[in-house]
Amino acid sequence: MTQKIYLFIFALLPLMGFSTTKIIVRQDTVIPINIDGNENDTTYSFYVLEHKPEFKGGIGGLMKWIAEHTNYPKEAKKKGITGKVFVQFVIERDGSVSNVKPVRKVNPLLDEEAVRVIKMMPKWKPGKQRGKLVRVMYQIPINFVLDKQVPKK
């Protein structure tokens, strides 16, 4: 008997405050302050950008791409390991993905697979702030669920 595996990717959950950049909001003006003092390394939150990064095909395209490229680890499937892994990453000025790490872990098998998939993502259309390309931090939850756990409608 074959068993179906369902991979749910919930809406993008932008991450604020988990970098060396602080955000100060004054009268609808966003001012990034880099603690390290290196202006080139400033990373913006998804929420505060004039032009957010875009994955080809939008959020639907991103969800489809991740679902198509994620392989449920055989050992995790065999042991019935499930859960939601939150992966944080930065979309660089050239649209590439960097600084990928799990911020809410479930099990090393699932964590590693989620990180692997995010690291191999194609380039995004980068974000812009005040007409300049900027680094943007994202966080995506990837929910690993076996078909016996999917509620029937």
mmCIF file with all atom_site columns, C-alpha atoms in Angstrom:
data_model
loop_
_atom_site.group_PDB
_atom_site.id
_atom_site.type_symbol
_atom_site.label_atom_id
_atom_site.label_alt_id
_atom_site.label_comp_id
_atom_site.label_asym_id
_atom_site.label_entity_id
_atom_site.label_seq_id
_atom_site.pdbx_PDB_ins_code
_atom_site.Cartn_x
_atom_site.Cartn_y
_atom_site.Cartn_z
_atom_site.occupancy
_atom_site.B_iso_or_equiv
_atom_site.pdbx_formal_charge
_atom_site.auth_seq_id
_atom_site.auth_comp_id
_atom_site.auth_asym_id
_atom_site.auth_atom_id
_atom_site.pdbx_PDB_model_num
ATOM 1   C CA . MET A 1 1   ? 0.000   0.000  0.000  1.00 0.00 ? 1   MET A CA 1
ATOM 2   C CA . THR A 1 2   ? 1.388   3.377  -0.930 1.00 0.00 ? 2   THR A CA 1
ATOM 3   C CA . GLN A 1 3   ? 1.167   6.194  1.520  1.00 0.00 ? 3   GLN A CA 1
ATOM 4   C CA . LYS A 1 4   ? 0.622   9.780  0.432  1.00 0.00 ? 4   LYS A CA 1
ATOM 5   C CA . ILE A 1 5   ? 2.702   12.491 1.999  1.00 0.00 ? 5   ILE A CA 1
ATOM 6   C CA . TYR A 1 6   ? 1.377   15.996 2.357  1.00 0.00 ? 6   TYR A CA 1
ATOM 7   C CA . LEU A 1 7   ? 3.644   18.989 2.754  1.00 0.00 ? 7   LEU A CA 1
ATOM 8   C CA . PHE A 1 8   ? 1.911   22.137 3.881  1.00 0.00 ? 8   PHE A CA 1
ATOM 9   C CA . ILE A 1 9   ? 3.608   25.479 3.565  1.00 0.00 ? 9   ILE A CA 1
ATOM 10  C CA . PHE A 1 10  ? 1.816   28.169 5.467  1.00 0.00 ? 10  PHE A CA 1
ATOM 11  C CA . ALA A 1 11  ? 1.787   31.847 4.571  1.00 0.00 ? 11  ALA A CA 1
ATOM 12  C CA . LEU A 1 12  ? 5.117   33.607 4.686  1.00 0.00 ? 12  LEU A CA 1
ATOM 13  C CA . LEU A 1 13  ? 5.811   34.828 8.163  1.00 0.00 ? 13  LEU A CA 1
ATOM 14  C CA . PRO A 1 14  ? 8.233   37.715 7.990  1.00 0.00 ? 14  PRO A CA 1
ATOM 15  C CA . LEU A 1 15  ? 10.673  37.955 10.825 1.00 0.00 ? 15  LEU A CA 1
ATOM 16  C CA . MET A 1 16  ? 11.483  41.184 12.606 1.00 0.00 ? 16  MET A CA 1
ATOM 17  C CA . GLY A 1 17  ? 14.255  41.873 15.051 1.00 0.00 ? 17  GLY A CA 1
ATOM 18  C CA . PHE A 1 18  ? 16.359  38.734 14.605 1.00 0.00 ? 18  PHE A CA 1
ATOM 19  C CA . SER A 1 19  ? 19.364  40.419 13.053 1.00 0.00 ? 19  SER A CA 1
ATOM 20  C CA . THR A 1 20  ? 21.853  43.075 13.977 1.00 0.00 ? 20  THR A CA 1
ATOM 21  C CA . THR A 1 21  ? 19.450  45.667 12.598 1.00 0.00 ? 21  THR A CA 1
ATOM 22  C CA . LYS A 1 22  ? 16.937  47.542 14.698 1.00 0.00 ? 22  LYS A CA 1
ATOM 23  C CA . ILE A 1 23  ? 13.946  49.257 13.158 1.00 0.00 ? 23  ILE A CA 1
ATOM 24  C CA . ILE A 1 24  ? 12.715  52.594 14.413 1.00 0.00 ? 24  ILE A CA 1
ATOM 25  C CA . VAL A 1 25  ? 9.366   53.866 13.132 1.00 0.00 ? 25  VAL A CA 1
ATOM 26  C CA . ARG A 1 26  ? 8.615   57.604 13.267 1.00 0.00 ? 26  ARG A CA 1
ATOM 27  C CA . GLN A 1 27  ? 5.711   59.240 11.496 1.00 0.00 ? 27  GLN A CA 1
ATOM 28  C CA . ASP A 1 28  ? 5.482   56.483 8.873  1.00 0.00 ? 28  ASP A CA 1
ATOM 29  C CA . THR A 1 29  ? 9.235   56.675 8.217  1.00 0.00 ? 29  THR A CA 1
ATOM 30  C CA . VAL A 1 30  ? 11.285  53.523 8.641  1.00 0.00 ? 30  VAL A CA 1
ATOM 31  C CA . ILE A 1 31  ? 14.886  53.988 9.655  1.00 0.00 ? 31  ILE A CA 1
ATOM 32  C CA . PRO A 1 32  ? 17.084  50.871 9.768  1.00 0.00 ? 32  PRO A CA 1
ATOM 33  C CA . ILE A 1 33  ? 19.913  51.149 12.265 1.00 0.00 ? 33  ILE A CA 1
ATOM 34  C CA . ASN A 1 34  ? 22.765  48.718 11.861 1.00 0.00 ? 34  ASN A CA 1
ATOM 35  C CA . ILE A 1 35  ? 24.366  47.884 15.204 1.00 0.00 ? 35  ILE A CA 1
ATOM 36  C CA . ASP A 1 36  ? 27.590  46.722 13.518 1.00 0.00 ? 36  ASP A CA 1
ATOM 37  C CA . GLY A 1 37  ? 28.010  50.076 11.804 1.00 0.00 ? 37  GLY A CA 1
ATOM 38  C CA . ASN A 1 38  ? 28.412  48.536 8.342  1.00 0.00 ? 38  ASN A CA 1
ATOM 39  C CA . GLU A 1 39  ? 25.732  50.106 6.150  1.00 0.00 ? 39  GLU A CA 1
ATOM 40  C CA . ASN A 1 40  ? 26.186  47.485 3.407  1.00 0.00 ? 40  ASN A CA 1
ATOM 41  C CA . ASP A 1 41  ? 25.090  44.708 5.768  1.00 0.00 ? 41  ASP A CA 1
ATOM 42  C CA . THR A 1 42  ? 21.789  46.302 6.803  1.00 0.00 ? 42  THR A CA 1
ATOM 43  C CA . THR A 1 43  ? 18.995  43.740 6.571  1.00 0.00 ? 43  THR A CA 1
ATOM 44  C CA . TYR A 1 44  ? 15.404  44.932 6.350  1.00 0.00 ? 44  TYR A CA 1
ATOM 45  C CA . SER A 1 45  ? 12.297  43.249 7.617  1.00 0.00 ? 45  SER A CA 1
ATOM 46  C CA . PHE A 1 46  ? 9.762   42.143 5.028  1.00 0.00 ? 46  PHE A CA 1
ATOM 47  C CA . TYR A 1 47  ? 7.150   44.404 6.655  1.00 0.00 ? 47  TYR A CA 1
ATOM 48  C CA . VAL A 1 48  ? 8.953   47.702 6.225  1.00 0.00 ? 48  VAL A CA 1
ATOM 49  C CA . LEU A 1 49  ? 9.890   47.722 2.558  1.00 0.00 ? 49  LEU A CA 1
ATOM 50  C CA . GLU A 1 50  ? 8.547   49.887 -0.209 1.00 0.00 ? 50  GLU A CA 1
ATOM 51  C CA . HIS A 1 51  ? 9.068   47.043 -2.703 1.00 0.00 ? 51  HIS A CA 1
ATOM 52  C CA . LYS A 1 52  ? 9.113   43.560 -1.203 1.00 0.00 ? 52  LYS A CA 1
ATOM 53  C CA . PRO A 1 53  ? 11.132  40.724 -2.750 1.00 0.00 ? 53  PRO A CA 1
ATOM 54  C CA . GLU A 1 54  ? 9.125   38.535 -5.108 1.00 0.00 ? 54  GLU A CA 1
ATOM 55  C CA . PHE A 1 55  ? 9.445   34.868 -5.930 1.00 0.00 ? 55  PHE A CA 1
ATOM 56  C CA . LYS A 1 56  ? 8.643   33.979 -9.534 1.00 0.00 ? 56  LYS A CA 1
ATOM 57  C CA . GLY A 1 57  ? 4.938   33.132 -9.462 1.00 0.00 ? 57  GLY A CA 1
ATOM 58  C CA . GLY A 1 58  ? 4.313   34.917 -6.162 1.00 0.00 ? 58  GLY A CA 1
ATOM 59  C CA . ILE A 1 59  ? 3.491   33.142 -2.912 1.00 0.00 ? 59  ILE A CA 1
ATOM 60  C CA . GLY A 1 60  ? 1.639   30.417 -4.816 1.00 0.00 ? 60  GLY A CA 1
ATOM 61  C CA . GLY A 1 61  ? 4.702   29.834 -6.969 1.00 0.00 ? 61  GLY A CA 1
ATOM 62  C CA . LEU A 1 62  ? 6.912   29.691 -3.882 1.00 0.00 ? 62  LEU A CA 1
ATOM 63  C CA . MET A 1 63  ? 4.658   27.168 -2.161 1.00 0.00 ? 63  MET A CA 1
ATOM 64  C CA . LYS A 1 64  ? 4.517   25.026 -5.285 1.00 0.00 ? 64  LYS A CA 1
ATOM 65  C CA . TRP A 1 65  ? 8.299   25.167 -5.773 1.00 0.00 ? 65  TRP A CA 1
ATOM 66  C CA . ILE A 1 66  ? 9.008   24.144 -2.172 1.00 0.00 ? 66  ILE A CA 1
ATOM 67  C CA . ALA A 1 67  ? 6.440   21.323 -2.287 1.00 0.00 ? 67  ALA A CA 1
ATOM 68  C CA . GLU A 1 68  ? 7.919   19.984 -5.542 1.00 0.00 ? 68  GLU A CA 1
ATOM 69  C CA . HIS A 1 69  ? 11.508  20.052 -4.268 1.00 0.00 ? 69  HIS A CA 1
ATOM 70  C CA . THR A 1 70  ? 10.990  18.762 -0.726 1.00 0.00 ? 70  THR A CA 1
ATOM 71  C CA . ASN A 1 71  ? 11.588  15.083 -0.049 1.00 0.00 ? 71  ASN A CA 1
ATOM 72  C CA . TYR A 1 72  ? 10.116  13.734 3.153  1.00 0.00 ? 72  TYR A CA 1
ATOM 73  C CA . PRO A 1 73  ? 13.093  11.985 4.784  1.00 0.00 ? 73  PRO A CA 1
ATOM 74  C CA . LYS A 1 74  ? 12.571  8.196  4.620  1.00 0.00 ? 74  LYS A CA 1
ATOM 75  C CA . GLU A 1 75  ? 13.732  7.637  8.186  1.00 0.00 ? 75  GLU A CA 1
ATOM 76  C CA . ALA A 1 76  ? 11.407  10.366 9.490  1.00 0.00 ? 76  ALA A CA 1
ATOM 77  C CA . LYS A 1 77  ? 8.527   8.858  7.531  1.00 0.00 ? 77  LYS A CA 1
ATOM 78  C CA . LYS A 1 78  ? 9.330   5.386  8.854  1.00 0.00 ? 78  LYS A CA 1
ATOM 79  C CA . LYS A 1 79  ? 9.418   6.674  12.449 1.00 0.00 ? 79  LYS A CA 1
ATOM 80  C CA . GLY A 1 80  ? 6.290   8.810  11.981 1.00 0.00 ? 80  GLY A CA 1
ATOM 81  C CA . ILE A 1 81  ? 8.150   12.059 12.714 1.00 0.00 ? 81  ILE A CA 1
ATOM 82  C CA . THR A 1 82  ? 6.122   15.127 11.774 1.00 0.00 ? 82  THR A CA 1
ATOM 83  C CA . GLY A 1 83  ? 6.119   18.806 12.601 1.00 0.00 ? 83  GLY A CA 1
ATOM 84  C CA . LYS A 1 84  ? 6.504   22.383 11.461 1.00 0.00 ? 84  LYS A CA 1
ATOM 85  C CA . VAL A 1 85  ? 10.027  23.683 10.833 1.00 0.00 ? 85  VAL A CA 1
ATOM 86  C CA . PHE A 1 86  ? 10.461  27.462 10.697 1.00 0.00 ? 86  PHE A CA 1
ATOM 87  C CA . VAL A 1 87  ? 13.322  28.439 8.397  1.00 0.00 ? 87  VAL A CA 1
ATOM 88  C CA . GLN A 1 88  ? 14.836  31.915 8.384  1.00 0.00 ? 88  GLN A CA 1
ATOM 89  C CA . PHE A 1 89  ? 16.805  33.268 5.439  1.00 0.00 ? 89  PHE A CA 1
ATOM 90  C CA . VAL A 1 90  ? 17.959  36.475 3.791  1.00 0.00 ? 90  VAL A CA 1
ATOM 91  C CA . ILE A 1 91  ? 17.177  37.503 0.222  1.00 0.00 ? 91  ILE A CA 1
ATOM 92  C CA . GLU A 1 92  ? 20.290  39.325 -0.943 1.00 0.00 ? 92  GLU A CA 1
ATOM 93  C CA . ARG A 1 93  ? 20.503  42.353 -3.231 1.00 0.00 ? 93  ARG A CA 1
ATOM 94  C CA . ASP A 1 94  ? 21.098  40.065 -6.221 1.00 0.00 ? 94  ASP A CA 1
ATOM 95  C CA . GLY A 1 95  ? 18.044  37.925 -5.346 1.00 0.00 ? 95  GLY A CA 1
ATOM 96  C CA . SER A 1 96  ? 20.043  34.977 -4.031 1.00 0.00 ? 96  SER A CA 1
ATOM 97  C CA . VAL A 1 97  ? 19.214  33.269 -0.736 1.00 0.00 ? 97  VAL A CA 1
ATOM 98  C CA . SER A 1 98  ? 21.721  33.275 2.131  1.00 0.00 ? 98  SER A CA 1
ATOM 99  C CA . ASN A 1 99  ? 21.995  32.826 5.903  1.00 0.00 ? 99  ASN A CA 1
ATOM 100 C CA . VAL A 1 100 ? 19.564  29.896 5.903  1.00 0.00 ? 100 VAL A CA 1
ATOM 101 C CA . LYS A 1 101 ? 18.899  28.388 9.311  1.00 0.00 ? 101 LYS A CA 1
ATOM 102 C CA . PRO A 1 102 ? 16.079  26.689 11.182 1.00 0.00 ? 102 PRO A CA 1
ATOM 103 C CA . VAL A 1 103 ? 14.770  28.962 13.931 1.00 0.00 ? 103 VAL A CA 1
ATOM 104 C CA . ARG A 1 104 ? 12.140  26.574 15.276 1.00 0.00 ? 104 ARG A CA 1
ATOM 105 C CA . LYS A 1 105 ? 13.365  23.025 15.017 1.00 0.00 ? 105 LYS A CA 1
ATOM 106 C CA . VAL A 1 106 ? 11.391  19.775 15.105 1.00 0.00 ? 106 VAL A CA 1
ATOM 107 C CA . ASN A 1 107 ? 13.816  16.930 14.450 1.00 0.00 ? 107 ASN A CA 1
ATOM 108 C CA . PRO A 1 108 ? 17.251  16.974 12.777 1.00 0.00 ? 108 PRO A CA 1
ATOM 109 C CA . LEU A 1 109 ? 15.907  14.955 9.835  1.00 0.00 ? 109 LEU A CA 1
ATOM 110 C CA . LEU A 1 110 ? 13.118  17.424 9.066  1.00 0.00 ? 110 LEU A CA 1
ATOM 111 C CA . ASP A 1 111 ? 15.220  20.475 9.946  1.00 0.00 ? 111 ASP A CA 1
ATOM 112 C CA . GLU A 1 112 ? 17.963  19.455 7.509  1.00 0.00 ? 112 GLU A CA 1
ATOM 113 C CA . GLU A 1 113 ? 15.495  18.821 4.686  1.00 0.00 ? 113 GLU A CA 1
ATOM 114 C CA . ALA A 1 114 ? 13.787  22.187 5.174  1.00 0.00 ? 114 ALA A CA 1
ATOM 115 C CA . VAL A 1 115 ? 17.155  24.002 5.154  1.00 0.00 ? 115 VAL A CA 1
ATOM 116 C CA . ARG A 1 116 ? 18.325  22.017 2.101  1.00 0.00 ? 116 ARG A CA 1
ATOM 117 C CA . VAL A 1 117 ? 15.281  23.036 0.077  1.00 0.00 ? 117 VAL A CA 1
ATOM 118 C CA . ILE A 1 118 ? 15.493  26.725 1.007  1.00 0.00 ? 118 ILE A CA 1
ATOM 119 C CA . LYS A 1 119 ? 19.221  26.820 0.171  1.00 0.00 ? 119 LYS A CA 1
ATOM 120 C CA . MET A 1 120 ? 18.555  25.552 -3.366 1.00 0.00 ? 120 MET A CA 1
ATOM 121 C CA . MET A 1 121 ? 15.810  28.094 -4.153 1.00 0.00 ? 121 MET A CA 1
ATOM 122 C CA . PRO A 1 122 ? 16.244  30.041 -7.389 1.00 0.00 ? 122 PRO A CA 1
ATOM 123 C CA . LYS A 1 123 ? 16.889  33.767 -7.256 1.00 0.00 ? 123 LYS A CA 1
ATOM 124 C CA . TRP A 1 124 ? 14.110  36.130 -6.247 1.00 0.00 ? 124 TRP A CA 1
ATOM 125 C CA . LYS A 1 125 ? 13.377  39.595 -7.568 1.00 0.00 ? 125 LYS A CA 1
ATOM 126 C CA . PRO A 1 126 ? 15.127  41.564 -4.769 1.00 0.00 ? 126 PRO A CA 1
ATOM 127 C CA . GLY A 1 127 ? 13.497  44.076 -2.464 1.00 0.00 ? 127 GLY A CA 1
ATOM 128 C CA . LYS A 1 128 ? 13.975  47.830 -2.717 1.00 0.00 ? 128 LYS A CA 1
ATOM 129 C CA . GLN A 1 129 ? 13.920  50.633 -0.198 1.00 0.00 ? 129 GLN A CA 1
ATOM 130 C CA . ARG A 1 130 ? 14.157  54.260 -1.363 1.00 0.00 ? 130 ARG A CA 1
ATOM 131 C CA . GLY A 1 131 ? 15.106  53.074 -4.843 1.00 0.00 ? 131 GLY A CA 1
ATOM 132 C CA . LYS A 1 132 ? 18.041  50.932 -3.685 1.00 0.00 ? 132 LYS A CA 1
ATOM 133 C CA . LEU A 1 133 ? 18.292  47.154 -3.659 1.00 0.00 ? 133 LEU A CA 1
ATOM 134 C CA . VAL A 1 134 ? 18.371  45.862 -0.064 1.00 0.00 ? 134 VAL A CA 1
ATOM 135 C CA . ARG A 1 135 ? 18.816  42.630 1.881  1.00 0.00 ? 135 ARG A CA 1
ATOM 136 C CA . VAL A 1 136 ? 15.539  41.282 3.301  1.00 0.00 ? 136 VAL A CA 1
ATOM 137 C CA . MET A 1 137 ? 14.974  38.732 6.055  1.00 0.00 ? 137 MET A CA 1
ATOM 138 C CA . TYR A 1 138 ? 12.199  36.132 5.679  1.00 0.00 ? 138 TYR A CA 1
ATOM 139 C CA . GLN A 1 139 ? 10.891  33.268 7.717  1.00 0.00 ? 139 GLN A CA 1
ATOM 140 C CA . ILE A 1 140 ? 8.857   30.402 6.271  1.00 0.00 ? 140 ILE A CA 1
ATOM 141 C CA . PRO A 1 141 ? 7.179   27.570 8.169  1.00 0.00 ? 141 PRO A CA 1
ATOM 142 C CA . ILE A 1 142 ? 7.285   24.200 6.410  1.00 0.00 ? 142 ILE A CA 1
ATOM 143 C CA . ASN A 1 143 ? 4.882   21.687 7.895  1.00 0.00 ? 143 ASN A CA 1
ATOM 144 C CA . PHE A 1 144 ? 5.777   18.022 7.406  1.00 0.00 ? 144 PHE A CA 1
ATOM 145 C CA . VAL A 1 145 ? 2.619   15.921 7.721  1.00 0.00 ? 145 VAL A CA 1
ATOM 146 C CA . LEU A 1 146 ? 1.970   12.276 6.849  1.00 0.00 ? 146 LEU A CA 1
ATOM 147 C CA . ASP A 1 147 ? -1.367  11.538 5.141  1.00 0.00 ? 147 ASP A CA 1
ATOM 148 C CA . LYS A 1 148 ? -2.827  9.712  8.135  1.00 0.00 ? 148 LYS A CA 1
ATOM 149 C CA . GLN A 1 149 ? -2.659  13.045 9.987  1.00 0.00 ? 149 GLN A CA 1
ATOM 150 C CA . VAL A 1 150 ? -4.512  15.098 7.395  1.00 0.00 ? 150 VAL A CA 1
ATOM 151 C CA . PRO A 1 151 ? -8.016  15.792 8.702  1.00 0.00 ? 151 PRO A CA 1
ATOM 152 C CA . LYS A 1 152 ? -10.845 14.652 6.440  1.00 0.00 ? 152 LYS A CA 1
ATOM 153 C CA . LYS A 1 153 ? -13.279 17.314 5.283  1.00 0.00 ? 153 LYS A CA 1
#
